[in-house]
Tab-separated table of C-alpha atoms and ligand atoms in Angstrom:
chain	number	residue	atom	x	y	z
G	1	MET	CA	91.338	79.617	103.877
G	2	GLN	CA	90.206	83.178	103.343
G	3	ARG	CA	91.596	85.697	100.895
G	4	MET	CA	91.330	89.444	100.405
G	5	VAL	CA	90.232	90.933	97.084
G	6	ILE	CA	91.133	94.520	96.172
G	7	GLU	CA	90.130	96.602	93.144
G	8	GLY	CA	92.922	99.182	93.060
G	9	GLY	CA	93.135	102.795	91.908
G	10	TYR	CA	90.846	104.566	94.392
G	11	PRO	CA	92.362	107.415	96.480
G	12	LEU	CA	91.558	106.945	100.187
G	13	ARG	CA	89.711	109.791	101.836
G	14	GLY	CA	88.269	110.324	105.303
G	15	GLN	CA	89.036	109.376	108.887
G	16	VAL	CA	90.154	106.114	110.446
G	17	ALA	CA	90.639	105.150	114.111
G	18	VAL	CA	93.611	103.041	115.178
G	19	SER	CA	93.063	100.066	117.484
G	20	GLY	CA	95.040	99.170	120.596
G	21	ALA	CA	98.571	97.846	120.133
G	22	LYS	CA	98.846	94.055	119.886
G	23	ASN	CA	102.480	94.180	121.022
G	24	ALA	CA	101.530	96.178	124.120
G	25	ALA	CA	98.436	94.117	125.007
G	26	LEU	CA	100.250	90.762	124.856
G	27	PRO	CA	102.829	91.440	127.627
G	28	LEU	CA	100.206	93.268	129.695
G	29	MET	CA	97.880	90.248	129.665
G	30	VAL	CA	100.827	88.108	130.746
G	31	ALA	CA	101.731	90.580	133.529
G	32	ALA	CA	98.488	89.531	135.253
G	33	LEU	CA	100.322	86.275	136.122
G	34	LEU	CA	102.401	88.305	138.595
G	35	THR	CA	99.452	89.044	140.875
G	36	ASP	CA	96.556	87.127	142.420
G	37	GLY	CA	93.676	89.450	141.599
G	38	PRO	CA	91.587	90.666	138.628
G	39	CYS	CA	93.465	92.899	136.159
G	40	GLU	CA	91.436	94.900	133.638
G	41	LEU	CA	92.631	96.015	130.196
G	42	ALA	CA	90.803	98.387	127.859
G	43	ASN	CA	91.401	99.126	124.144
G	44	VAL	CA	92.502	95.524	123.553
G	45	PRO	CA	92.355	94.749	119.795
G	46	ALA	CA	90.202	91.784	118.673
G	47	LEU	CA	93.012	89.803	117.022
G	48	GLY	CA	94.127	86.212	116.575
G	49	ASP	CA	97.219	86.675	118.738
G	50	ILE	CA	95.177	88.115	121.617
G	51	ARG	CA	92.878	85.090	121.516
G	52	THR	CA	95.943	82.811	121.457
G	53	ILE	CA	97.541	84.360	124.547
G	54	GLY	CA	94.126	84.268	126.263
G	55	GLY	CA	93.869	80.554	125.508
G	56	LEU	CA	97.355	79.932	126.858
G	57	LEU	CA	96.629	81.822	130.083
G	58	GLN	CA	93.408	79.835	130.525
G	59	GLN	CA	95.397	76.600	130.178
G	60	LEU	CA	97.468	77.829	133.134
G	61	GLY	CA	94.301	78.242	135.191
G	62	VAL	CA	93.959	81.992	134.636
G	63	ARG	CA	90.419	83.359	134.315
G	64	VAL	CA	90.225	85.412	131.083
G	65	GLU	CA	86.931	87.242	130.465
G	66	ASP	CA	86.080	89.220	127.348
G	67	LEU	CA	83.985	92.061	128.779
G	68	GLY	CA	83.128	93.360	125.295
G	69	GLY	CA	84.055	96.692	123.684
G	70	GLY	CA	87.785	95.884	123.816
G	71	LYS	CA	87.772	95.287	127.577
G	72	VAL	CA	89.383	92.133	129.000
G	73	ARG	CA	89.632	90.955	132.606
G	74	VAL	CA	92.518	88.594	133.499
G	75	ASN	CA	92.569	86.983	136.952
G	76	ALA	CA	95.473	84.709	137.954
G	77	ALA	CA	94.280	84.207	141.547
G	78	ARG	CA	94.545	80.414	141.224
G	79	LEU	CA	97.064	78.933	138.788
G	80	SER	CA	96.641	75.266	137.908
G	81	GLY	CA	99.809	74.769	135.897
G	82	TYR	CA	103.013	76.207	134.612
G	83	GLU	CA	103.262	74.672	131.123
G	84	ALA	CA	102.956	76.448	127.748
G	85	PRO	CA	102.424	73.614	125.244
G	86	TYR	CA	103.977	73.332	121.788
G	87	GLU	CA	100.699	73.544	119.883
G	88	LEU	CA	100.099	77.009	121.334
G	89	VAL	CA	103.655	78.365	121.316
G	90	LYS	CA	104.180	77.294	117.679
G	91	THR	CA	101.241	79.486	116.618
G	92	MET	CA	102.571	82.512	118.471
G	93	ARG	CA	106.167	82.953	119.602
G	94	ALA	CA	105.231	85.756	121.975
G	95	SER	CA	103.867	82.952	124.205
G	96	VAL	CA	107.445	82.740	125.501
G	97	LEU	CA	106.546	85.869	127.523
G	98	VAL	CA	104.983	83.609	130.174
G	99	LEU	CA	108.390	82.101	131.016
G	100	GLY	CA	109.753	84.801	133.328
G	101	PRO	CA	106.457	85.575	135.101
G	102	LEU	CA	105.770	81.859	135.781
G	103	VAL	CA	109.207	81.285	137.323
G	104	ALA	CA	108.760	84.450	139.399
G	105	ARG	CA	105.235	83.518	140.525
G	106	CYS	CA	105.335	79.685	140.764
G	107	GLY	CA	109.053	78.946	140.995
G	108	GLN	CA	109.007	77.006	137.742
G	109	ALA	CA	107.874	76.980	134.125
G	110	ARG	CA	107.807	74.490	131.285
G	111	VAL	CA	107.534	76.339	127.984
G	112	SER	CA	107.857	74.883	124.504
G	113	LEU	CA	110.755	76.290	122.533
G	114	PRO	CA	109.177	78.406	119.803
G	115	GLY	CA	109.684	76.780	116.412
G	116	GLY	CA	111.000	78.492	113.339
G	117	CYS	CA	109.473	81.612	111.871
G	118	ALA	CA	109.174	82.837	108.297
G	119	ILE	CA	111.110	86.041	108.965
G	120	GLY	CA	114.079	84.514	110.763
G	121	ALA	CA	115.460	82.036	113.275
G	122	ARG	CA	114.382	84.278	116.174
G	123	PRO	CA	116.216	82.428	118.941
G	124	ILE	CA	115.399	83.203	122.589
G	125	ASP	CA	118.909	82.677	123.951
G	126	GLN	CA	118.897	86.124	125.563
G	127	HIS	CA	115.654	85.393	127.429
G	128	LEU	CA	117.243	82.214	128.824
G	129	ALA	CA	120.641	83.750	129.604
G	130	GLY	CA	118.898	86.581	131.470
G	131	LEU	CA	116.803	84.162	133.510
G	132	GLN	CA	119.932	82.179	134.402
G	133	ALA	CA	121.589	85.431	135.512
G	134	LEU	CA	118.579	85.904	137.810
G	135	GLY	CA	119.373	82.510	139.355
G	136	ALA	CA	117.025	80.208	137.452
G	137	GLU	CA	118.115	76.680	136.527
G	138	ILE	CA	117.348	76.003	132.862
G	139	LYS	CA	117.112	72.621	131.173
G	140	LEU	CA	116.225	72.093	127.500
G	141	GLU	CA	114.777	68.718	126.589
G	142	HIS	CA	112.195	67.250	124.230
G	143	GLY	CA	111.687	70.704	122.672
G	144	TYR	CA	110.778	72.311	125.984
G	145	ILE	CA	112.455	74.805	128.278
G	146	HIS	CA	112.220	73.776	131.908
G	147	ALA	CA	113.143	76.670	134.208
G	148	TRP	CA	112.967	76.746	137.984
G	149	ALA	CA	114.160	78.809	140.945
G	150	ARG	CA	113.151	78.893	144.599
G	151	ARG	CA	113.334	82.676	144.420
G	152	LEU	CA	114.936	84.751	141.679
G	153	ARG	CA	117.588	87.181	142.800
G	154	GLY	CA	118.551	90.487	141.204
G	155	ALA	CA	121.464	90.561	138.755
G	156	ASP	CA	123.320	92.630	136.195
G	157	ILE	CA	121.979	91.426	132.832
G	158	ARG	CA	123.933	92.354	129.729
G	159	LEU	CA	121.948	91.585	126.610
G	160	ARG	CA	123.689	90.852	123.309
G	161	LEU	CA	121.031	93.032	121.632
G	162	PRO	CA	118.011	95.052	122.768
G	163	THR	CA	115.427	92.257	122.358
G	164	VAL	CA	111.858	93.560	122.845
G	165	THR	CA	110.150	90.504	124.351
G	166	GLY	CA	113.434	89.532	126.020
G	167	THR	CA	113.443	92.877	127.860
G	168	GLU	CA	109.756	92.415	128.769
G	169	ASN	CA	110.241	88.815	129.955
G	170	LEU	CA	113.192	89.718	132.170
G	171	MET	CA	111.639	92.932	133.499
G	172	MET	CA	108.586	90.971	134.675
G	173	ALA	CA	110.743	88.254	136.256
G	174	ALA	CA	113.018	90.784	137.982
G	175	ALA	CA	110.041	92.711	139.396
G	176	LEU	CA	109.539	89.876	141.938
G	177	ALA	CA	113.211	88.926	142.386
G	178	ALA	CA	115.109	89.632	145.611
G	179	GLY	CA	117.400	92.595	145.060
G	180	ARG	CA	118.373	94.888	142.223
G	181	THR	CA	118.486	94.043	138.518
G	182	ARG	CA	119.955	96.068	135.653
G	183	ILE	CA	119.073	95.236	132.061
G	184	THR	CA	121.222	96.760	129.328
G	185	PRO	CA	120.998	97.362	126.427
G	186	ALA	CA	117.268	97.271	127.070
G	187	ALA	CA	114.704	97.623	124.279
G	188	ARG	CA	113.258	101.140	124.231
G	189	GLU	CA	109.981	100.472	122.378
G	190	PRO	CA	106.820	102.267	123.646
G	191	GLU	CA	105.350	98.831	124.429
G	192	VAL	CA	108.229	98.216	126.874
G	193	VAL	CA	107.680	101.625	128.503
G	194	CYS	CA	103.949	100.899	128.779
G	195	LEU	CA	104.648	97.564	130.511
G	196	ALA	CA	107.053	99.210	132.970
G	197	GLU	CA	104.463	101.875	133.806
G	198	VAL	CA	101.850	99.216	134.548
G	199	LEU	CA	104.279	97.114	136.608
G	200	ASN	CA	105.094	100.210	138.686
G	201	ARG	CA	101.388	100.812	139.198
G	202	MET	CA	101.225	97.202	140.453
G	203	GLY	CA	103.880	98.064	143.035
G	204	ALA	CA	107.063	97.301	141.151
G	205	ARG	CA	110.047	99.631	141.398
G	206	ILE	CA	111.345	100.103	137.849
G	207	ARG	CA	113.381	103.046	136.571
G	208	GLY	CA	114.817	103.904	133.159
G	209	ALA	CA	112.240	102.255	130.878
G	210	GLY	CA	112.620	103.844	127.451
G	211	SER	CA	116.332	104.340	127.957
G	212	GLU	CA	119.178	101.959	127.276
G	213	THR	CA	119.352	100.777	130.899
G	214	ILE	CA	116.425	99.628	133.022
G	215	GLU	CA	116.867	99.205	136.787
G	216	ILE	CA	114.471	97.083	138.793
G	217	GLU	CA	114.349	96.864	142.607
G	218	GLY	CA	112.557	93.577	143.297
G	219	VAL	CA	109.514	93.541	145.596
G	220	ALA	CA	107.676	90.732	147.366
G	221	HIS	CA	104.186	91.369	146.015
G	222	LEU	CA	102.415	93.013	143.103
G	223	SER	CA	98.797	94.147	143.005
G	224	PRO	CA	96.225	93.975	140.188
G	225	PHE	CA	96.024	96.818	137.670
G	226	GLN	CA	93.638	98.569	135.305
G	227	HIS	CA	95.055	99.996	132.098
G	228	THR	CA	94.109	101.264	128.662
G	229	VAL	CA	96.385	99.828	125.981
G	230	ILE	CA	98.330	102.337	123.870
G	231	PRO	CA	97.405	102.706	120.186
G	232	ASP	CA	99.108	100.466	117.632
G	233	ARG	CA	101.887	102.546	116.055
G	234	ILE	CA	102.418	100.044	113.232
G	235	GLU	CA	98.735	100.044	112.283
G	236	ALA	CA	98.852	103.863	112.253
G	237	GLY	CA	101.978	103.791	110.073
G	238	THR	CA	100.345	101.293	107.730
G	239	PHE	CA	97.310	103.556	107.235
G	240	ALA	CA	99.611	106.529	106.628
G	241	VAL	CA	101.267	104.595	103.798
G	242	ALA	CA	97.818	103.566	102.490
G	243	ALA	CA	96.881	107.259	102.217
G	244	ALA	CA	100.174	108.105	100.495
G	245	ILE	CA	100.246	105.219	98.007
G	246	THR	CA	96.697	105.987	96.811
G	247	ALA	CA	97.401	109.752	96.570
G	248	GLY	CA	94.603	110.223	99.088
G	249	GLU	CA	93.907	112.390	102.113
G	250	VAL	CA	93.324	110.574	105.422
G	251	THR	CA	93.131	111.620	109.076
G	252	ILE	CA	94.263	108.853	111.414
G	253	THR	CA	92.766	109.232	114.897
G	254	HIS	CA	93.311	107.603	118.316
G	255	CYS	CA	97.024	107.256	117.548
G	256	ARG	CA	100.261	108.398	119.172
G	257	PRO	CA	102.381	110.368	116.666
G	258	ASP	CA	105.085	110.648	119.359
G	259	HIS	CA	105.618	106.870	118.916
G	260	LEU	CA	106.115	107.310	115.161
G	261	GLY	CA	108.937	109.846	114.899
G	262	ALA	CA	111.191	107.888	112.552
G	263	VAL	CA	108.280	106.846	110.326
G	264	ILE	CA	106.892	110.402	110.055
G	265	ARG	CA	110.346	111.788	109.229
G	266	LYS	CA	110.846	109.192	106.480
G	267	LEU	CA	107.390	109.795	104.966
G	268	ARG	CA	108.041	113.547	104.897
G	269	GLN	CA	111.402	112.907	103.222
G	270	ALA	CA	109.482	110.946	100.593
G	271	GLY	CA	107.285	113.961	99.900
G	272	VAL	CA	104.237	112.879	101.900
G	273	GLU	CA	102.500	115.702	103.787
G	274	VAL	CA	102.090	114.604	107.417
G	275	GLU	CA	100.516	116.884	110.011
G	276	ALA	CA	100.789	115.485	113.533
G	277	GLY	CA	98.454	116.422	116.404
G	278	PRO	CA	98.607	114.937	119.936
G	279	THR	CA	96.484	111.894	118.911
G	280	THR	CA	95.981	112.387	115.166
G	281	LEU	CA	97.937	112.178	111.932
G	282	ALA	CA	96.657	114.025	108.850
G	283	VAL	CA	98.288	112.450	105.798
G	284	ARG	CA	97.983	113.600	102.216
G	285	CYS	CA	100.010	113.006	99.093
G	286	LYS	CA	99.301	115.109	96.055
G	287	GLY	CA	102.717	115.591	94.487
G	288	PRO	CA	105.265	113.048	93.221
G	289	LEU	CA	106.908	110.731	95.735
G	290	ARG	CA	110.662	111.051	96.259
G	291	PRO	CA	112.995	108.067	96.749
G	292	VAL	CA	114.559	107.537	100.216
G	293	ARG	CA	117.264	105.479	101.895
G	294	VAL	CA	116.339	103.724	105.137
G	295	THR	CA	117.882	101.198	107.524
G	296	THR	CA	115.658	99.464	110.066
G	297	ALA	CA	116.817	99.701	113.685
G	298	PRO	CA	115.606	99.128	117.238
G	299	TYR	CA	113.351	101.916	118.584
G	300	PRO	CA	113.586	104.884	118.213
G	301	GLY	CA	115.008	103.951	114.804
G	302	PHE	CA	112.894	103.091	111.758
G	303	PRO	CA	110.855	100.012	112.790
G	304	THR	CA	111.361	96.708	110.993
G	305	ASP	CA	107.569	96.263	111.223
G	306	MET	CA	107.184	99.185	108.784
G	307	GLN	CA	109.873	98.078	106.320
G	308	ALA	CA	107.621	96.153	103.924
G	309	GLN	CA	105.082	98.979	103.895
G	310	LEU	CA	107.735	101.561	103.012
G	311	THR	CA	109.170	99.261	100.338
G	312	VAL	CA	105.883	99.101	98.448
G	313	LEU	CA	105.451	102.878	98.737
G	314	MET	CA	108.888	103.395	97.188
G	315	THR	CA	107.857	101.394	94.100
G	316	GLN	CA	105.829	104.540	93.261
G	317	ALA	CA	108.595	107.059	93.978
G	318	GLU	CA	110.445	108.739	91.103
G	319	GLY	CA	113.930	107.340	91.537
G	320	ILE	CA	115.954	104.665	93.297
G	321	SER	CA	115.405	103.857	97.008
G	322	VAL	CA	117.616	101.653	99.170
G	323	ILE	CA	116.012	99.789	102.081
G	324	ARG	CA	118.211	97.811	104.482
G	325	GLU	CA	116.690	95.323	106.942
G	326	THR	CA	118.928	94.789	109.980
G	327	ILE	CA	116.647	93.206	112.597
G	328	PHE	CA	115.514	89.951	110.951
G	329	GLU	CA	117.504	87.865	108.489
G	330	ASN	CA	114.633	86.962	106.179
G	331	ARG	CA	112.188	89.810	106.054
G	332	LEU	CA	112.199	90.626	102.326
G	333	MET	CA	109.843	87.865	101.182
G	334	HIS	CA	107.265	90.423	100.057
G	335	VAL	CA	109.649	91.512	97.269
G	336	ALA	CA	109.009	88.393	95.155
G	337	GLU	CA	105.265	89.015	95.386
G	338	LEU	CA	105.626	92.725	94.547
G	339	ARG	CA	107.675	91.814	91.462
G	340	ARG	CA	104.685	89.806	90.226
G	341	MET	CA	102.708	93.050	90.375
G	342	GLY	CA	105.254	94.913	88.254
G	343	ALA	CA	107.664	96.239	90.892
G	344	HIS	CA	111.332	96.512	89.908
G	345	ILE	CA	113.308	95.610	93.056
G	346	ALA	CA	116.791	94.102	93.330
G	347	VAL	CA	117.755	92.250	96.512
G	348	ARG	CA	121.300	91.619	97.756
G	349	GLY	CA	121.455	90.060	101.225
G	350	GLN	CA	119.148	92.150	103.393
G	351	VAL	CA	119.192	95.199	101.111
G	352	ALA	CA	116.350	95.960	98.709
G	353	THR	CA	117.059	98.465	95.932
G	354	VAL	CA	113.743	99.758	94.640
G	355	TYR	CA	113.724	101.199	91.108
G	356	GLY	CA	110.609	103.347	91.464
G	357	GLY	CA	108.132	104.765	88.976
G	358	THR	CA	106.744	101.310	88.121
G	359	PRO	CA	102.948	101.209	87.915
G	360	LEU	CA	101.618	98.152	89.743
G	361	SER	CA	99.111	95.775	88.185
G	362	GLY	CA	96.740	93.587	90.153
G	363	ALA	CA	97.697	89.917	90.561
G	364	GLU	CA	97.174	86.870	92.736
G	365	VAL	CA	99.763	87.045	95.542
G	366	MET	CA	100.468	85.192	98.758
G	367	ALA	CA	101.046	86.585	102.252
G	368	THR	CA	104.027	85.124	104.112
G	369	ASP	CA	104.018	87.007	107.412
G	370	LEU	CA	102.033	89.683	109.187
G	371	ARG	CA	103.639	92.807	107.801
G	372	ALA	CA	104.293	91.372	104.334
G	373	SER	CA	100.547	90.746	104.048
G	374	ALA	CA	99.872	94.394	104.942
G	375	CYS	CA	102.329	95.426	102.237
G	376	LEU	CA	100.462	93.331	99.636
G	377	ILE	CA	97.150	94.936	100.618
G	378	LEU	CA	98.778	98.360	100.124
G	379	ALA	CA	100.098	97.242	96.727
G	380	GLY	CA	96.587	96.130	95.763
G	381	LEU	CA	95.158	99.542	96.737
G	382	ALA	CA	97.583	101.234	94.333
G	383	ALA	CA	97.533	98.646	91.536
G	384	GLN	CA	95.448	98.834	88.384
G	385	GLY	CA	92.933	96.025	88.351
G	386	ARG	CA	92.217	93.256	90.825
G	387	THR	CA	94.603	91.834	93.441
G	388	VAL	CA	93.854	88.687	95.419
G	389	VAL	CA	95.916	88.177	98.601
G	390	SER	CA	95.789	84.608	99.940
G	391	ARG	CA	96.636	83.358	103.458
G	392	VAL	CA	95.141	86.429	105.097
G	393	TYR	CA	95.280	84.669	108.466
G	394	HIS	CA	98.698	86.312	108.691
G	395	LEU	CA	96.981	89.694	108.392
G	396	ASP	CA	94.338	88.882	111.001
G	397	ARG	CA	97.041	88.328	113.618
G	398	GLY	CA	97.877	92.008	113.707
G	399	TYR	CA	95.190	94.129	112.056
G	400	GLU	CA	91.688	94.474	113.487
G	401	ALA	CA	88.967	94.693	110.799
G	402	ILE	CA	91.381	96.149	108.260
G	403	GLU	CA	89.097	95.672	105.265
G	404	GLU	CA	86.215	97.442	107.055
G	405	LYS	CA	88.471	100.345	107.976
G	406	LEU	CA	89.885	100.636	104.441
G	407	ALA	CA	86.441	100.305	102.830
G	408	LEU	CA	85.212	103.205	104.990
G	409	LEU	CA	88.021	105.245	103.413
G	410	GLY	CA	86.771	104.411	99.910
G	411	ALA	CA	88.872	101.340	99.140
G	412	ARG	CA	87.264	98.595	97.042
G	413	ILE	CA	88.247	95.662	99.271
G	414	TRP	CA	86.426	92.590	100.492
G	415	ARG	CA	87.108	89.167	102.014
G	416	GLU	CA	86.303	85.923	100.206
G	417	ARG	CA	86.352	82.330	101.276
G	418	ALA	CA	88.930	80.684	98.969
L	1	LIG	C1	109.069	91.971	118.843
L	1	LIG	O1	109.468	90.660	118.509
L	1	LIG	C2	107.738	92.177	118.138
L	1	LIG	N1	106.770	91.201	118.648
L	1	LIG	C3	107.929	92.017	116.633
L	1	LIG	O2	106.689	92.303	116.018
L	1	LIG	C4	108.961	93.026	116.152
L	1	LIG	O3	109.180	92.832	114.766
L	1	LIG	C5	110.265	92.813	116.927
L	1	LIG	O4	110.010	92.938	118.343
L	1	LIG	C6	111.334	93.823	116.554
L	1	LIG	O5	110.868	95.114	116.788
L	1	LIG	C7	106.196	91.426	119.863
L	1	LIG	O6	106.467	92.398	120.534
L	1	LIG	C8	105.188	90.414	120.308
L	1	LIG	P1	113.363	90.817	119.250
L	1	LIG	P2	110.685	89.985	119.327
L	1	LIG	O7	113.534	89.827	120.338
L	1	LIG	O8	110.697	90.444	120.734
L	1	LIG	C9	117.173	88.457	117.800
L	1	LIG	C10	104.945	91.965	114.557
L	1	LIG	O9	104.995	92.159	113.358
L	1	LIG	N2	117.117	87.786	119.115
L	1	LIG	O10	113.515	92.269	119.552
L	1	LIG	O11	110.645	88.522	119.047
L	1	LIG	C11	116.011	88.076	116.897
L	1	LIG	O12	116.305	86.886	116.193
L	1	LIG	C12	106.065	91.265	115.262
L	1	LIG	O13	104.042	92.397	115.322
L	1	LIG	C13	118.137	86.901	119.477
L	1	LIG	O14	119.062	86.658	118.705
L	1	LIG	O15	111.940	90.616	118.576
L	1	LIG	C14	115.886	89.270	115.988
L	1	LIG	O16	116.832	89.109	114.938
L	1	LIG	C15	106.947	90.569	114.267
L	1	LIG	N3	118.080	86.285	120.688
L	1	LIG	C16	116.320	90.451	116.867
L	1	LIG	O17	117.006	89.877	117.986
L	1	LIG	C17	117.056	86.514	121.571
L	1	LIG	O18	117.059	85.926	122.680
L	1	LIG	C18	115.178	91.271	117.415
L	1	LIG	O19	114.320	90.373	118.056
L	1	LIG	C19	116.032	87.415	121.203
L	1	LIG	C20	116.086	88.042	119.976
């Protein structure tokens, strides 16, 4: 097991480049299943989850080549199977993204039900209900989903909530179905829009991505694609908070400020100076931080994936902040760890009340999920003394070379083998 060690108290200064978005690259790699030729992706982040989805695709007979420099070629010309096994799906729930494309391409799929997750139950009932609406037969047995259909046919799909990977799964399945499909309320995340753009470049006929209703006119065939993955908006947001919490001055490059509207507005409300260019964010924080109220929401609302990062920032604000998590039922686990560092936070249900103005002191803490581990790194950057974050494998799932990037900004941070 590895752990991250941070000597806190150093303001971050300089420039940092954001990597490609994990949550855009994952569905795009899976979209290659929908065609029988080589698809090329650029700006793919070197992360655990990307290697996991690559391994799963290879088990299906897909040729996955790392071309170096963030380029990946995925060729599903010859599939040898349609099963996503438990040992892979349990390490990454996004593996369920292969379900719709496999039924659309091969007429069947056998995908392990994803197990539990630290941040919530995260059922996939909407993925399954949508596939059934498209005409698939679904059987659940021995912990696996078995789905099959001679040919999917277009349908009106009403989701109970705008699920991100549910929208992506169903959009990919509907792209090859016979007839028209409507998905509403569809997720509006930039990663969904990016997937729709690529599917259309493959020959799909998708309208409305980014709005509440997506319409798909099914086609018989899709062609390979080349695409550069969009920047990771959550990584960019995390670095913006790192600059603010250390009272530093950082320019974040290769990012998409237009994907971060709610986050930028909230940081400005908190007294952080944020200057947005087309692909850069200049963030500085010289004055006192102000408390804020925030409720997480589906895009374009404040992202749940930035909730833990904002919570730790608000421990340094002068006043009381109220942070409400509405997407996942158990995504406040970082609070217990922050309390060990001196934070004063009360939790009732999914609402964290942060009594700010509490200096943080370094401590040994434990990461519980991807974004909670980022929050603990941020706490360590601001804390007096040494912080040791264990179980950093959570961090490595979603942040490429984070300690190198932070060290280049003047952070005292390094990785140790525990
Ligand atoms: C995606 O997860 C992201 N992952 C998550 O990022 C992100 O936190 C989440 O969207 C919300 O923005 C990827 O894109 C790979 P959902 P996803 O389906 O698609 C419930 C990270 O940190 N729900 O939109 O799994 C579900 O339980 C990860 O990078 C159902 O009830 O999220 C949750 O409460 C963490 N039934 C809510 O909807 C379903 O069939 C939102 O889930 C599907 C979802």
